[in-house]
Amino acid sequence: MELDIFSTGFLSALLAIVLIDLVLAGDNALIIGLVARNLPKESQNKVIFWGTFGAIAIRAFMAIIVVYILAVPGFMLVGGLALVWIARKLLTPEGGGHEESHLAKPATTFAGAVRTIVIADAVMGVDNVLAIGGAAHGSVLLIVLGLAISVPIIVWGSKLVIKLVDRFPSVILLGGAVLAWTAYTMIIREPFLVSWFEAHPASKLVTAVLIFSISLAPWYAERLSPQMKPLTVLLPALLVWMLAFEVAGSVWKMQVDYLRATSEGEYFLEGLRWIGWLPLAALFLWAREQFLQRNQRAARDTR
Amino acid sequence: MLLIRRSHRAANAVRTVSPSGELFVASVVICMILAAYGDAVDPSVFGELGFEYALFDLGGEFSVLAMRHWHLLQLLLAGGVMATGIMVLRIVAGAFFRPLEPAPPRNTEKVPIKL
């Protein structure tokens, strides 16, 4: 998709790329610091320069490749689903302690340091590259511009980024929301699904709510009381149930619209669609309760 | 993602976020879902029902059905406006309802008048 420079669409896509880079692409600076810490002082500056250069080059190359890969049917859907998982991971609070990457071991030679930086960046930058590939709407110019703006900020201004997200943690939440929105636009733009979504417009809304309910679950789960926590599973499950009936209706040519149902079988399907999930939800709640009680008993016994 | 894990507040953003920041992001998410709703709704259905004026002609631009064309910048702006509106409403409503709340019955200064 071609976007006019300085149009709202172009600036919005650029903003999305910069925001995604800010929350996801900070690994470069950290990896370079970790790898270079055991080198002699004179080698450190060279490693920082070439490591940064290599990291930017590999990221730009991967992002451009992703734009072309996403044009292949099916990849937009897979990329969108991966972004949902990335957004969820971004918002999930950490268990405790910093997780250091096993890829970023301190190096002892200049060549070894640059090689480690480039490999670690290629492996750890996949999520970021996928996200900006999806947000760029197929525009290579946007990807290059986005990287040119955000990578120097991240590499040379990583302390500034840490200060920003430390002072305003809402930037992380906003990043998660933008990732979820990018995932939604990627999924509904999937060439396989475009015509299906046009024939089933209501499914777009269900898909959007489903994506947000999965991606932002760590956020709203924090605000729910213990009794309401199962909602984080039940809400997405109910939306998947509804979507599954729409998909089944298209695949097996069944009538799942209650206004157009004519035969008994179709009315039965309608009933199943609207109230069939209730026993499953009750079963889930019962199993969850049993599991929690067993855990409590086990904790009491060990005390 | 490793960089933000270096900051405790950022790594636990869902717990440490400020109420106003949370309200802003929640408003943006609501705007995004409304945009998806505008994309999902078939305008002709509302036309047939006679609701078209109420739903998508509020100035021609600002309506749920027009939101389908909105980009991220517009959604952020609308989220900001919505969050500000909700905050102002909360302050105004709070200022209005607080004097109506009865004081605790056992409070010594139930009637805040000193002679």
XYZ file of C-alpha atoms in Angstrom:
418
model
C 0.000 0.000 0.000
C 1.464 3.382 -1.022
C 0.977 6.222 1.435
C 1.458 9.918 0.671
C 4.272 11.459 2.698
C 2.935 13.653 5.533
C -0.582 12.278 5.120
C -2.303 11.214 8.373
C -1.921 7.574 7.364
C 1.827 7.977 6.801
C 2.419 9.879 10.046
C 0.264 7.401 11.987
C 2.201 4.425 10.621
C 5.486 6.207 11.453
C 4.263 6.917 14.991
C 3.260 3.262 15.398
C 6.707 2.108 14.223
C 8.543 4.504 16.570
C 6.319 3.485 19.505
C 6.819 -0.222 18.779
C 10.575 0.340 18.473
C 10.657 2.166 21.803
C 9.013 -0.686 23.692
C 10.464 -3.643 21.795
C 13.787 -2.656 20.225
C 15.816 -1.669 23.240
C 17.679 -4.976 23.218
C 20.466 -3.677 20.949
C 21.915 -1.313 23.518
C 21.752 -3.930 26.235
C 23.342 -6.664 24.123
C 26.174 -4.364 23.004
C 26.856 -3.355 26.608
C 26.824 -6.961 27.842
C 29.031 -8.288 25.067
C 31.595 -5.473 25.211
C 31.993 -5.270 28.995
C 34.995 -7.677 29.222
C 36.943 -6.172 26.302
C 39.873 -3.752 26.670
C 38.871 -0.058 26.673
C 40.246 0.674 23.160
C 38.331 -2.265 21.648
C 35.077 -1.328 23.406
C 34.492 1.832 21.323
C 35.141 -0.063 18.080
C 32.788 -2.863 19.156
C 30.080 -0.332 20.108
C 30.368 1.387 16.688
C 30.462 -1.779 14.559
C 27.973 -3.574 16.771
C 25.523 -0.679 16.384
C 26.142 -0.534 12.643
C 25.639 -4.303 12.297
C 22.520 -4.238 14.487
C 20.918 -1.438 12.427
C 21.869 -3.092 9.129
C 20.545 -6.532 10.116
C 17.336 -5.047 11.527
C 16.681 -2.923 8.408
C 17.414 -5.930 6.171
C 15.109 -8.208 8.182
C 12.327 -5.597 8.260
C 12.438 -5.170 4.471
C 12.417 -8.968 3.998
C 9.404 -9.178 6.344
C 7.483 -6.667 4.181
C 7.858 -9.028 1.220
C 7.181 -12.164 3.272
C 3.960 -10.631 4.619
C 2.712 -10.278 1.044
C 2.663 -14.096 0.795
C -0.855 -15.391 1.590
C -1.129 -16.772 5.107
C 1.827 -14.925 6.596
C -0.213 -11.848 7.515
C -2.470 -14.068 9.668
C 0.492 -15.843 11.275
C 2.237 -12.487 11.847
C -0.930 -11.028 13.396
C -1.303 -13.982 15.760
C 2.373 -13.689 16.718
C 1.839 -9.995 17.510
C -1.032 -10.878 19.867
C 1.373 -13.122 21.799
C 4.105 -10.423 21.744
C 1.690 -7.770 23.095
C 0.604 -10.134 25.867
C 4.227 -10.912 26.738
C 5.034 -7.190 26.822
C 2.286 -6.507 29.372
C 2.837 -9.586 31.547
C 4.501 -8.471 34.797
C 7.894 -10.060 35.405
C 8.157 -12.927 37.914
C 11.261 -11.568 39.609
C 14.855 -10.696 38.720
C 16.163 -9.521 35.361
C 16.195 -12.119 32.675
C 19.559 -11.942 30.940
C 19.796 -13.406 27.470
C 21.999 -16.472 27.131
C 22.808 -15.156 23.635
C 24.624 -12.101 24.966
C 27.657 -13.679 26.660
C 30.680 -11.350 27.228
C 33.158 -11.712 24.341
C 36.952 -11.741 24.510
C 37.817 -10.763 20.902
C 36.659 -7.938 18.626
C 35.373 -10.271 15.874
C 33.664 -12.507 18.411
C 31.940 -9.500 19.988
C 30.583 -8.154 16.682
C 29.459 -11.656 15.628
C 27.656 -12.199 18.951
C 25.928 -8.788 18.702
C 24.706 -9.402 15.148
C 23.483 -12.972 15.863
C 21.787 -11.974 19.132
C 20.128 -9.014 17.446
C 18.925 -11.154 14.528
C 17.377 -13.699 16.914
C 15.974 -11.293 19.488
C 14.766 -8.669 17.004
C 12.281 -10.953 15.231
C 9.315 -9.704 17.308
C 10.209 -6.073 16.676
C 10.814 -6.591 12.960
C 7.513 -8.442 12.583
C 5.637 -5.653 14.363
C 7.117 -2.825 12.306
C 6.678 -4.887 9.121
C 2.956 -5.115 9.952
C 2.634 -1.450 10.938
C 4.435 -0.221 7.795
C 1.591 -1.300 5.445
C 4.182 -2.587 2.952
C 6.102 0.707 2.699
C 9.894 0.260 2.732
C 10.321 4.044 3.126
C 8.349 3.922 6.384
C 10.496 1.099 7.733
C 13.749 2.883 6.900
C 12.439 6.181 8.345
C 11.153 4.454 11.478
C 14.491 2.705 12.038
C 16.454 5.888 11.289
C 14.486 7.750 13.967
C 14.210 5.119 16.670
C 17.407 3.036 16.519
C 19.785 5.955 17.333
C 17.477 6.949 20.202
C 17.562 3.413 21.535
C 21.267 2.729 21.001
C 22.639 6.047 22.220
C 19.727 7.095 24.377
C 18.821 3.845 26.108
C 19.027 5.555 29.505
C 16.556 8.148 28.236
C 14.174 5.380 27.106
C 14.457 3.651 30.500
C 13.767 6.992 32.235
C 10.756 7.601 29.978
C 9.135 4.209 30.561
C 10.042 4.368 34.248
C 8.362 7.766 34.631
C 5.406 6.907 32.363
C 4.659 3.145 32.471
C 1.539 3.953 30.440
C 3.868 4.066 27.377
C 4.190 0.269 27.758
C 0.406 -0.125 27.923
C 0.040 2.109 24.874
C 2.689 0.011 23.092
C 0.684 -3.122 23.912
C -2.516 -1.505 22.592
C -0.766 -0.400 19.366
C 0.620 -3.936 18.909
C -2.890 -5.374 19.364
C -4.298 -2.846 16.872
C -1.520 -3.738 14.386
C -2.340 -7.435 14.874
C -6.033 -6.714 14.141
C -5.273 -4.756 10.963
C -2.861 -7.495 9.823
C -5.419 -10.264 10.362
C -8.267 -8.483 8.567
C -5.889 -7.596 5.674
C -4.877 -11.253 5.217
C -5.572 -11.981 1.508
C -7.142 -15.375 2.420
C -9.620 -13.759 4.770
C -10.456 -10.410 3.119
C -13.474 -11.725 1.194
C -14.676 -13.753 4.220
C -14.561 -10.683 6.464
C -16.460 -8.698 3.818
C -19.165 -11.373 3.776
C -19.220 -11.520 7.611
C -18.676 -7.896 8.707
C -19.753 -8.522 12.321
C -16.853 -10.962 12.636
C -14.466 -8.020 12.342
C -15.768 -6.596 15.609
C -15.655 -10.016 17.295
C -12.068 -10.465 16.048
C -11.047 -7.010 17.322
C -12.521 -7.622 20.792
C -10.982 -11.111 20.832
C -7.523 -9.742 19.999
C -7.745 -6.977 22.602
C -9.146 -9.365 25.222
C -6.199 -11.749 24.757
C -3.432 -9.134 24.316
C -4.507 -6.882 27.179
C -5.489 -9.718 29.557
C -2.498 -9.134 31.917
C -3.682 -5.530 32.288
C -7.371 -6.034 33.039
C -6.673 -9.207 35.055
C -4.836 -6.965 37.547
C -8.006 -4.915 38.072
C -10.376 -7.871 38.466
C -11.311 -9.325 41.849
C -10.298 -13.007 42.425
C -13.902 -14.113 41.752
C -13.887 -12.340 38.388
C -10.439 -13.587 37.252
C -11.898 -16.462 35.156
C -13.219 -13.736 32.820
C -9.722 -13.521 31.302
C -10.308 -17.045 29.922
C -14.094 -17.059 29.523
C -14.370 -13.856 27.456
C -11.839 -14.876 24.748
C -13.223 -18.444 24.785
C -16.774 -17.170 24.221
C -15.609 -14.974 21.320
C -13.714 -17.918 19.776
C -16.910 -20.021 20.164
C -18.937 -17.377 18.285
C -16.294 -17.025 15.570
C -16.070 -20.810 15.201
C -19.789 -20.969 14.344
C -19.336 -18.274 11.691
C -16.361 -20.156 10.223
C -18.212 -23.498 10.382
C -21.218 -21.891 8.693
C -18.996 -20.769 5.799
C -17.039 -24.014 5.491
C -19.958 -26.464 5.713
C -22.504 -24.078 4.147
C -24.726 -24.107 7.237
C -27.214 -21.405 8.121
C -26.181 -19.960 11.473
C -28.147 -16.711 11.234
C -31.240 -17.003 13.469
C -33.292 -14.708 11.212
C -32.757 -17.033 8.248
C -33.002 -20.422 9.972
C -35.753 -22.612 8.497
C -35.209 -26.276 9.409
C -35.064 -27.919 12.857
C -31.371 -28.651 12.412
C -30.671 -24.963 11.840
C -32.688 -23.978 14.925
C -30.752 -26.579 16.939
C -27.489 -25.065 15.688
C -28.742 -21.629 16.708
C -29.552 -22.890 20.190
C -26.146 -24.538 20.425
C -24.460 -21.329 19.310
C -26.125 -19.038 21.833
C -26.443 -21.274 24.912
C -24.198 -24.259 24.126
C -21.220 -22.553 25.737
C -22.928 -22.319 29.144
C -22.268 -25.961 30.246
C -18.664 -25.638 29.058
C -18.214 -22.414 31.031
C -19.735 -24.087 34.127
C -17.401 -27.076 33.652
C -14.397 -24.756 33.396
C -15.383 -22.878 36.552
C -15.910 -26.173 38.447
C -12.528 -27.574 37.266
C -10.801 -24.316 38.202
C -12.362 -24.362 41.656
C -11.246 -27.991 42.183
C -7.738 -27.118 41.048
C -7.534 -24.103 43.383
C -8.858 -26.139 46.339
C -6.336 -28.923 45.663
C -3.527 -26.358 45.529
C -4.692 -24.834 48.829
C -4.820 -28.284 50.451
C -1.320 -29.096 49.160
C -0.004 -25.780 50.488
C -1.625 -26.474 53.900
C -0.138 -29.990 54.030
C 3.395 -28.801 53.279
C 3.188 -26.200 56.080
C 11.841 -6.051 25.309
C 14.926 -6.685 27.462
C 15.565 -2.979 27.929
C 12.242 -2.233 29.584
C 12.734 -5.231 31.883
C 15.649 -3.272 33.425
C 13.162 -0.866 34.964
C 10.984 -2.307 37.729
C 8.178 0.194 37.087
C 8.171 -0.457 33.337
C 8.409 -4.247 33.707
C 5.350 -4.129 35.975
C 3.548 -1.432 33.979
C 0.123 -2.982 34.583
C 0.641 -2.461 38.335
C 2.568 0.790 38.417
C 0.681 2.812 35.787
C -0.887 6.062 36.987
C -4.703 6.372 36.986
C -4.612 9.166 34.366
C -2.241 7.209 32.103
C -4.422 4.156 32.456
C -7.533 6.178 31.638
C -5.832 7.564 28.508
C -4.775 4.126 27.211
C -8.187 2.649 28.075
C -9.838 5.493 26.096
C -7.554 4.809 23.126
C -8.471 1.093 23.273
C -12.191 1.998 23.386
C -11.689 4.232 20.328
C -9.902 1.365 18.540
C -12.788 -1.018 19.308
C -15.294 1.646 18.159
C -13.317 1.992 14.914
C -13.537 -1.790 14.475
C -17.273 -1.528 15.172
C -17.619 1.186 12.515
C -15.795 -1.138 10.147
C -18.076 -4.056 11.036
C -21.416 -2.281 10.737
C -23.144 -2.190 7.394
C -24.430 1.414 7.012
C -27.306 0.277 4.783
C -28.790 -1.712 7.689
C -29.112 1.487 9.700
C -30.366 3.297 6.612
C -33.190 0.786 6.293
C -34.074 1.227 9.948
C -34.052 5.024 9.647
C -31.199 5.461 12.144
C -28.644 6.763 9.661
C -28.900 10.390 10.804
C -28.341 9.540 14.457
C -25.432 7.242 13.748
C -23.269 8.657 11.062
C -24.117 12.209 10.271
C -22.940 14.053 13.345
C -21.084 16.665 11.331
C -20.261 14.130 8.648
C -16.900 13.255 10.231
C -17.216 12.576 13.912
C -19.277 9.453 14.118
C -18.760 5.799 14.901
C -19.154 4.788 11.265
C -16.617 7.407 10.108
C -14.131 6.069 12.649
C -13.389 3.132 10.364
C -11.214 5.516 8.316
C -9.328 6.845 11.303
C -5.604 6.300 11.664
C -3.576 5.837 14.833
C -2.949 9.580 15.260
C -6.673 10.325 15.171
C -7.404 7.452 17.547
C -4.779 8.746 20.007
C -6.211 12.248 19.774
C -9.765 11.002 20.278
C -8.561 8.861 23.198
C -6.948 11.936 24.745
C -10.128 13.978 24.331
C -12.257 11.173 25.759
C -9.928 10.709 28.757
C -9.930 14.462 29.439
C -13.729 14.538 29.203
C -14.112 11.615 31.606
C -11.645 13.190 34.047
C -13.478 16.548 33.979
C -16.794 14.750 34.462
C -15.377 12.831 37.436
C -14.104 16.033 39.036
C -17.374 17.905 38.444
C -19.512 14.974 39.604
C -17.261 14.520 42.656
C -17.538 18.194 43.540
C -21.319 17.973 43.193
C -21.916 14.731 45.099
C -19.359 15.068 47.924
C -21.384 17.676 49.887
C -24.434 15.426 49.566
C -22.738 12.522 51.349
C -23.817 12.331 55.014
C -21.081 12.727 57.607
C -20.346 9.660 59.798
C -23.048 9.542 62.520
C -20.511 9.217 65.377
C -18.314 11.994 64.096
C -17.821 14.648 66.763
C -17.868 17.384 64.175
C -20.929 16.130 62.397
C -22.115 19.653 62.002
C -19.036 21.557 60.944
C -20.105 24.800 62.587
C -18.085 26.094 65.468
C -19.684 28.530 67.849
